[in-house]
Each structure stands twice: as structure tokens, then as C-alpha cells.
Amino acid sequence: MTDYLKLVPVNVTPRGAVVGVGCAVEVDGLTVEVPRPFVMIDGRLAVGPVIEAADGSVKLRLDLWNPMWLTAQGSRVLPLSVRGQGRAVAAARAFDADPEIDWTSPDEDVLAWCHRWVARGTGGDQS
């Protein structure tokens, strides 16, 4: 039996809102906007593979994952690339549970939180 991973480009909230997030990638001087695929963890937390340009193509990195937040009110991808889905899930849950930070916090506060998470030796690579 082979393993199976289903990545989706959108999530439908309990109230029927369709939520997704895009990603701009520069490929050979051309900015390409692509839908960012992800795996939902719960009703609003998700993880998605890192997306990058490589050899004139857009590449999904299944070895590196980004924690994500998707709601009808907004979405955010943490500026954190983590080796393995499990660690990305742990980062998303840790961020969500931290009373000192919020998914709508300013970029510099979110980046500082990510640096602290990596410094604690939790397995992330800053991106």
C-alpha cells in the first residue's frame, strides 16, 4: 500500500465561507501567483508545503512545511519553514496557544516569536 497525502487549495468554514491563500513566487523574472495548498489541522489551523522557484518551475517542498491560519476574517502563513509535518503542526499549535501573540499581530512580532521558537530547539528553519 502506498501512502497518500491530500493537499487542498481552499477550506470551507462552518458558516460556509470559502477560505484559501495564495503565494507569489518569482520564476525567471516572472512573478507567478499560485494557490497555496495545505492540510487542515482543525477548523482554522493548517500546514502547507513550502513553495519555491526551482529550475524555471514552481516546486512544492514536501520536506519543509509552513504553519498556517485560515479563517473567514483572514489568513496568515508563519515565516517559518519546518522539517516535517508534525513539527509544523506543533509550531502552529504553540503559536495559537501563546497568549503573548496573535495571528493578527504585526509582522515583526510574529517574526520575533518564530525566532524564539527556533532558538528553543524545536526544529524550525527560518525562511
Short mmCIF file of N, CA and C in Angstrom, two decimals:
data_model
loop_
_atom_site.label_atom_id
_atom_site.label_comp_id
_atom_site.label_asym_id
_atom_site.label_seq_id
_atom_site.Cartn_x
_atom_site.Cartn_y
_atom_site.Cartn_z
N MET A 1 0.85 -1.18 0.00
CA MET A 1 0.00 0.00 0.00
C MET A 1 0.89 1.24 0.00
N THR A 2 0.52 2.22 -0.78
CA THR A 2 1.27 3.47 -0.80
C THR A 2 0.63 4.47 0.14
N ASP A 3 1.45 5.40 0.62
CA ASP A 3 0.93 6.48 1.46
C ASP A 3 0.19 7.48 0.59
N TYR A 4 -0.67 8.27 1.21
CA TYR A 4 -1.48 9.23 0.47
C TYR A 4 -1.55 10.54 1.26
N LEU A 5 -1.36 11.64 0.57
CA LEU A 5 -1.45 12.97 1.18
C LEU A 5 -2.34 13.81 0.29
N LYS A 6 -3.42 14.34 0.84
CA LYS A 6 -4.32 15.19 0.07
C LYS A 6 -4.11 16.63 0.47
N LEU A 7 -3.61 17.43 -0.47
CA LEU A 7 -3.45 18.86 -0.28
C LEU A 7 -4.63 19.56 -0.93
N VAL A 8 -5.20 20.53 -0.23
CA VAL A 8 -6.35 21.25 -0.78
C VAL A 8 -6.00 22.73 -0.92
N PRO A 9 -6.62 23.43 -1.89
CA PRO A 9 -6.34 24.86 -2.07
C PRO A 9 -7.28 25.78 -1.29
N VAL A 10 -8.39 25.23 -0.78
CA VAL A 10 -9.36 26.04 -0.03
C VAL A 10 -9.96 25.21 1.09
N ASN A 11 -10.53 25.91 2.08
CA ASN A 11 -11.26 25.29 3.17
C ASN A 11 -12.61 25.98 3.27
N VAL A 12 -13.65 25.22 3.56
CA VAL A 12 -14.98 25.79 3.77
C VAL A 12 -15.23 25.84 5.27
N THR A 13 -15.45 27.04 5.80
CA THR A 13 -15.67 27.21 7.22
C THR A 13 -17.05 26.68 7.61
N PRO A 14 -17.31 26.49 8.91
CA PRO A 14 -18.63 26.02 9.34
C PRO A 14 -19.78 26.92 8.88
N ARG A 15 -19.50 28.20 8.66
CA ARG A 15 -20.55 29.12 8.20
C ARG A 15 -20.61 29.23 6.68
N GLY A 16 -19.84 28.39 5.98
CA GLY A 16 -19.92 28.34 4.53
C GLY A 16 -18.97 29.25 3.77
N ALA A 17 -18.09 29.96 4.46
CA ALA A 17 -17.11 30.81 3.77
C ALA A 17 -16.01 29.94 3.17
N VAL A 18 -15.61 30.26 1.96
CA VAL A 18 -14.52 29.55 1.31
C VAL A 18 -13.25 30.36 1.53
N VAL A 19 -12.25 29.72 2.15
CA VAL A 19 -11.03 30.42 2.53
C VAL A 19 -9.84 29.72 1.90
N GLY A 20 -8.98 30.51 1.28
CA GLY A 20 -7.74 30.00 0.72
C GLY A 20 -6.68 31.07 0.81
N VAL A 21 -5.48 30.73 0.44
CA VAL A 21 -4.39 31.71 0.48
C VAL A 21 -3.51 31.47 -0.75
N GLY A 22 -3.03 32.57 -1.31
CA GLY A 22 -2.16 32.48 -2.47
C GLY A 22 -0.71 32.68 -2.08
N CYS A 23 0.15 32.48 -3.03
CA CYS A 23 1.58 32.62 -2.82
C CYS A 23 2.21 33.16 -4.10
N ALA A 24 2.96 34.23 -3.98
CA ALA A 24 3.67 34.78 -5.14
C ALA A 24 5.08 34.21 -5.16
N VAL A 25 5.47 33.65 -6.30
CA VAL A 25 6.79 33.06 -6.48
C VAL A 25 7.40 33.66 -7.73
N GLU A 26 8.64 34.13 -7.63
CA GLU A 26 9.31 34.67 -8.80
C GLU A 26 10.08 33.54 -9.50
N VAL A 27 9.71 33.31 -10.77
CA VAL A 27 10.33 32.27 -11.59
C VAL A 27 10.95 32.93 -12.81
N ASP A 28 12.26 32.95 -12.87
CA ASP A 28 12.98 33.54 -14.00
C ASP A 28 12.48 34.94 -14.35
N GLY A 29 12.31 35.79 -13.33
CA GLY A 29 11.90 37.16 -13.56
C GLY A 29 10.41 37.38 -13.71
N LEU A 30 9.63 36.32 -13.68
CA LEU A 30 8.17 36.40 -13.79
C LEU A 30 7.56 36.07 -12.44
N THR A 31 6.72 36.97 -11.90
CA THR A 31 6.03 36.69 -10.65
C THR A 31 4.79 35.86 -10.96
N VAL A 32 4.72 34.69 -10.35
CA VAL A 32 3.62 33.76 -10.57
C VAL A 32 2.84 33.65 -9.27
N GLU A 33 1.54 33.94 -9.32
CA GLU A 33 0.66 33.79 -8.15
C GLU A 33 -0.01 32.43 -8.24
N VAL A 34 0.22 31.59 -7.24
CA VAL A 34 -0.36 30.25 -7.23
C VAL A 34 -1.16 30.05 -5.95
N PRO A 35 -2.19 29.22 -5.99
CA PRO A 35 -2.88 28.88 -4.76
C PRO A 35 -1.95 28.05 -3.88
N ARG A 36 -1.94 28.33 -2.59
CA ARG A 36 -1.07 27.60 -1.66
C ARG A 36 -1.85 26.40 -1.12
N PRO A 37 -1.42 25.19 -1.44
CA PRO A 37 -2.11 24.01 -0.91
C PRO A 37 -1.77 23.79 0.55
N PHE A 38 -2.65 23.10 1.25
CA PHE A 38 -2.45 22.88 2.69
C PHE A 38 -3.22 21.67 3.15
N VAL A 39 -2.94 21.27 4.38
CA VAL A 39 -3.68 20.22 5.08
C VAL A 39 -4.25 20.87 6.34
N MET A 40 -5.56 20.80 6.52
CA MET A 40 -6.19 21.37 7.71
C MET A 40 -5.85 20.52 8.93
N ILE A 41 -5.56 21.20 10.04
CA ILE A 41 -5.32 20.53 11.32
C ILE A 41 -6.62 20.50 12.12
N ASP A 42 -7.28 21.64 12.14
CA ASP A 42 -8.59 21.76 12.79
C ASP A 42 -9.36 22.81 12.01
N GLY A 43 -10.34 23.41 12.60
CA GLY A 43 -11.18 24.35 11.88
C GLY A 43 -10.50 25.60 11.37
N ARG A 44 -9.30 25.94 11.87
CA ARG A 44 -8.64 27.16 11.42
C ARG A 44 -7.14 27.06 11.31
N LEU A 45 -6.53 26.01 11.84
CA LEU A 45 -5.08 25.82 11.72
C LEU A 45 -4.79 24.82 10.61
N ALA A 46 -3.69 25.07 9.91
CA ALA A 46 -3.31 24.21 8.80
C ALA A 46 -1.79 24.21 8.67
N VAL A 47 -1.27 23.31 7.86
CA VAL A 47 0.13 23.32 7.47
C VAL A 47 0.19 23.12 5.96
N GLY A 48 1.16 23.78 5.34
CA GLY A 48 1.31 23.66 3.90
C GLY A 48 2.77 23.49 3.53
N PRO A 49 3.02 22.78 2.42
CA PRO A 49 4.40 22.62 1.99
C PRO A 49 4.99 23.96 1.54
N VAL A 50 6.29 24.10 1.75
CA VAL A 50 6.99 25.29 1.28
C VAL A 50 6.92 25.32 -0.24
N ILE A 51 6.68 26.50 -0.78
CA ILE A 51 6.63 26.69 -2.23
C ILE A 51 7.81 27.55 -2.63
N GLU A 52 8.54 27.12 -3.65
CA GLU A 52 9.71 27.89 -4.09
C GLU A 52 9.90 27.74 -5.59
N ALA A 53 10.70 28.65 -6.13
CA ALA A 53 11.09 28.56 -7.53
C ALA A 53 12.30 27.66 -7.64
N ALA A 54 12.33 26.81 -8.67
CA ALA A 54 13.46 25.91 -8.89
C ALA A 54 13.52 25.50 -10.35
N ASP A 55 14.63 25.80 -11.00
CA ASP A 55 14.85 25.38 -12.38
C ASP A 55 13.71 25.78 -13.32
N GLY A 56 13.26 27.03 -13.22
CA GLY A 56 12.21 27.52 -14.10
C GLY A 56 10.83 27.00 -13.78
N SER A 57 10.66 26.42 -12.60
CA SER A 57 9.38 25.84 -12.21
C SER A 57 8.99 26.31 -10.81
N VAL A 58 7.74 26.05 -10.45
CA VAL A 58 7.27 26.24 -9.09
C VAL A 58 7.29 24.86 -8.44
N LYS A 59 7.97 24.78 -7.29
CA LYS A 59 8.20 23.49 -6.64
C LYS A 59 7.53 23.46 -5.28
N LEU A 60 6.85 22.35 -4.98
CA LEU A 60 6.30 22.09 -3.65
C LEU A 60 7.32 21.25 -2.90
N ARG A 61 7.76 21.73 -1.74
CA ARG A 61 8.75 21.01 -0.92
C ARG A 61 8.01 20.21 0.14
N LEU A 62 7.88 18.94 -0.03
CA LEU A 62 7.19 18.11 0.95
C LEU A 62 8.06 17.78 2.15
N ASP A 63 9.32 18.24 2.14
CA ASP A 63 10.20 18.05 3.29
C ASP A 63 10.18 19.26 4.22
N LEU A 64 9.68 20.40 3.76
CA LEU A 64 9.58 21.63 4.56
C LEU A 64 8.15 22.12 4.56
N TRP A 65 7.65 22.50 5.75
CA TRP A 65 6.25 22.88 5.90
C TRP A 65 6.13 24.21 6.63
N ASN A 66 5.07 24.96 6.30
CA ASN A 66 4.76 26.24 6.96
C ASN A 66 3.49 26.09 7.78
N PRO A 67 3.51 26.55 9.04
CA PRO A 67 2.27 26.63 9.82
C PRO A 67 1.38 27.74 9.24
N MET A 68 0.06 27.53 9.26
CA MET A 68 -0.87 28.48 8.66
C MET A 68 -2.12 28.65 9.53
N TRP A 69 -2.79 29.77 9.31
CA TRP A 69 -4.06 30.09 9.96
C TRP A 69 -5.01 30.56 8.88
N LEU A 70 -6.18 29.94 8.78
CA LEU A 70 -7.15 30.28 7.74
C LEU A 70 -8.53 30.45 8.35
N THR A 71 -9.06 31.67 8.26
CA THR A 71 -10.42 31.93 8.72
C THR A 71 -11.10 32.85 7.72
N ALA A 72 -12.40 33.03 7.88
CA ALA A 72 -13.12 33.97 7.03
C ALA A 72 -12.66 35.41 7.29
N GLN A 73 -12.10 35.66 8.48
CA GLN A 73 -11.64 37.01 8.84
C GLN A 73 -10.23 37.30 8.33
N GLY A 74 -9.49 36.29 7.96
CA GLY A 74 -8.14 36.49 7.47
C GLY A 74 -7.35 35.21 7.44
N SER A 75 -6.15 35.30 6.90
CA SER A 75 -5.27 34.15 6.86
C SER A 75 -3.83 34.62 7.04
N ARG A 76 -2.99 33.71 7.46
CA ARG A 76 -1.58 34.06 7.64
C ARG A 76 -0.75 32.78 7.54
N VAL A 77 0.41 32.92 6.91
CA VAL A 77 1.40 31.85 6.87
C VAL A 77 2.57 32.33 7.72
N LEU A 78 2.93 31.54 8.74
CA LEU A 78 4.06 31.95 9.57
C LEU A 78 5.34 31.94 8.76
N PRO A 79 6.24 32.92 8.99
CA PRO A 79 7.52 32.96 8.29
C PRO A 79 8.50 31.96 8.90
N LEU A 80 8.11 30.68 8.84
CA LEU A 80 8.84 29.61 9.48
C LEU A 80 8.74 28.38 8.61
N SER A 81 9.87 27.84 8.20
CA SER A 81 9.91 26.59 7.44
C SER A 81 10.38 25.50 8.38
N VAL A 82 9.59 24.44 8.51
CA VAL A 82 9.85 23.41 9.49
C VAL A 82 9.98 22.06 8.79
N ARG A 83 10.98 21.31 9.19
CA ARG A 83 11.18 19.97 8.62
C ARG A 83 10.13 19.02 9.20
N GLY A 84 9.25 18.55 8.34
CA GLY A 84 8.25 17.58 8.74
C GLY A 84 6.92 18.20 9.11
N GLN A 85 5.87 17.52 8.71
CA GLN A 85 4.51 17.98 9.01
C GLN A 85 4.25 18.04 10.50
N GLY A 86 4.72 17.06 11.25
CA GLY A 86 4.46 17.01 12.69
C GLY A 86 5.01 18.23 13.42
N ARG A 87 6.21 18.65 13.05
CA ARG A 87 6.79 19.84 13.68
C ARG A 87 6.04 21.10 13.27
N ALA A 88 5.57 21.14 12.04
CA ALA A 88 4.79 22.30 11.60
C ALA A 88 3.47 22.38 12.38
N VAL A 89 2.85 21.24 12.60
CA VAL A 89 1.63 21.20 13.42
C VAL A 89 1.93 21.69 14.83
N ALA A 90 3.05 21.22 15.40
CA ALA A 90 3.43 21.66 16.75
C ALA A 90 3.66 23.17 16.79
N ALA A 91 4.29 23.73 15.77
CA ALA A 91 4.52 25.17 15.72
C ALA A 91 3.21 25.94 15.62
N ALA A 92 2.30 25.47 14.77
CA ALA A 92 1.00 26.14 14.62
C ALA A 92 0.24 26.13 15.93
N ARG A 93 0.24 25.00 16.61
CA ARG A 93 -0.49 24.89 17.88
C ARG A 93 0.17 25.72 18.97
N ALA A 94 1.52 25.73 19.00
CA ALA A 94 2.22 26.54 20.01
C ALA A 94 1.96 28.02 19.80
N PHE A 95 2.00 28.45 18.54
CA PHE A 95 1.73 29.86 18.23
C PHE A 95 0.30 30.21 18.65
N ASP A 96 -0.64 29.35 18.27
CA ASP A 96 -2.06 29.60 18.56
C ASP A 96 -2.33 29.64 20.06
N ALA A 97 -1.60 28.85 20.83
CA ALA A 97 -1.83 28.76 22.28
C ALA A 97 -1.11 29.84 23.07
N ASP A 98 -0.18 30.55 22.45
CA ASP A 98 0.62 31.55 23.17
C ASP A 98 -0.21 32.81 23.41
N PRO A 99 -0.46 33.17 24.68
CA PRO A 99 -1.28 34.35 24.96
C PRO A 99 -0.56 35.67 24.66
N GLU A 100 0.73 35.63 24.40
CA GLU A 100 1.51 36.84 24.14
C GLU A 100 1.51 37.25 22.66
N ILE A 101 0.93 36.42 21.79
CA ILE A 101 0.97 36.69 20.34
C ILE A 101 -0.38 36.29 19.74
N ASP A 102 -0.66 36.83 18.59
CA ASP A 102 -1.92 36.54 17.91
C ASP A 102 -1.65 36.42 16.43
N TRP A 103 -2.50 35.72 15.72
CA TRP A 103 -2.33 35.55 14.27
C TRP A 103 -2.44 36.88 13.52
N THR A 104 -3.02 37.88 14.15
CA THR A 104 -3.14 39.19 13.51
C THR A 104 -2.11 40.19 14.04
N SER A 105 -1.15 39.71 14.82
CA SER A 105 -0.09 40.58 15.36
C SER A 105 0.77 41.15 14.23
N PRO A 106 1.46 42.25 14.49
CA PRO A 106 2.35 42.84 13.47
C PRO A 106 3.43 41.85 13.03
N ASP A 107 3.87 42.00 11.78
CA ASP A 107 4.86 41.10 11.20
C ASP A 107 6.10 40.95 12.06
N GLU A 108 6.61 42.06 12.61
CA GLU A 108 7.84 41.99 13.40
C GLU A 108 7.65 41.18 14.68
N ASP A 109 6.46 41.23 15.28
CA ASP A 109 6.19 40.43 16.47
C ASP A 109 6.09 38.94 16.12
N VAL A 110 5.47 38.65 14.99
CA VAL A 110 5.35 37.26 14.54
C VAL A 110 6.73 36.69 14.22
N LEU A 111 7.55 37.46 13.53
CA LEU A 111 8.91 37.02 13.19
C LEU A 111 9.73 36.79 14.46
N ALA A 112 9.61 37.69 15.44
CA ALA A 112 10.32 37.51 16.71
C ALA A 112 9.88 36.24 17.42
N TRP A 113 8.58 35.93 17.40
CA TRP A 113 8.08 34.70 18.00
C TRP A 113 8.71 33.50 17.30
N CYS A 114 8.76 33.53 15.97
CA CYS A 114 9.35 32.42 15.21
C CYS A 114 10.82 32.23 15.56
N HIS A 115 11.57 33.33 15.70
CA HIS A 115 12.97 33.25 16.10
C HIS A 115 13.11 32.60 17.47
N ARG A 116 12.24 32.98 18.41
CA ARG A 116 12.28 32.39 19.75
C ARG A 116 11.95 30.90 19.71
N TRP A 117 10.99 30.53 18.89
CA TRP A 117 10.59 29.12 18.76
C TRP A 117 11.76 28.30 18.23
N VAL A 118 12.44 28.81 17.23
CA VAL A 118 13.61 28.12 16.67
C VAL A 118 14.73 28.04 17.70
N ALA A 119 14.97 29.14 18.43
CA ALA A 119 16.05 29.19 19.43
C ALA A 119 15.82 28.18 20.55
N ARG A 120 14.57 27.84 20.82
CA ARG A 120 14.27 26.86 21.87
C ARG A 120 14.61 25.44 21.40
N GLY A 121 15.06 25.30 20.16
CA GLY A 121 15.46 23.98 19.65
C GLY A 121 14.30 23.11 19.24
N THR A 122 13.26 23.72 18.71
CA THR A 122 12.07 22.98 18.34
C THR A 122 12.06 22.54 16.89
N GLY A 123 13.17 22.71 16.18
CA GLY A 123 13.30 22.10 14.86
C GLY A 123 12.93 22.95 13.68
N GLY A 124 12.85 24.23 13.80
CA GLY A 124 12.47 25.06 12.66
C GLY A 124 13.66 25.65 11.95
N ASP A 125 13.45 26.03 10.73
CA ASP A 125 14.44 26.75 9.94
C ASP A 125 13.80 28.05 9.51
N GLN A 126 14.40 29.18 9.87
CA GLN A 126 13.83 30.47 9.49
C GLN A 126 13.84 30.59 7.98
N SER A 127 12.78 31.12 7.42
CA SER A 127 12.77 31.35 5.97
C SER A 127 12.32 32.75 5.67
#
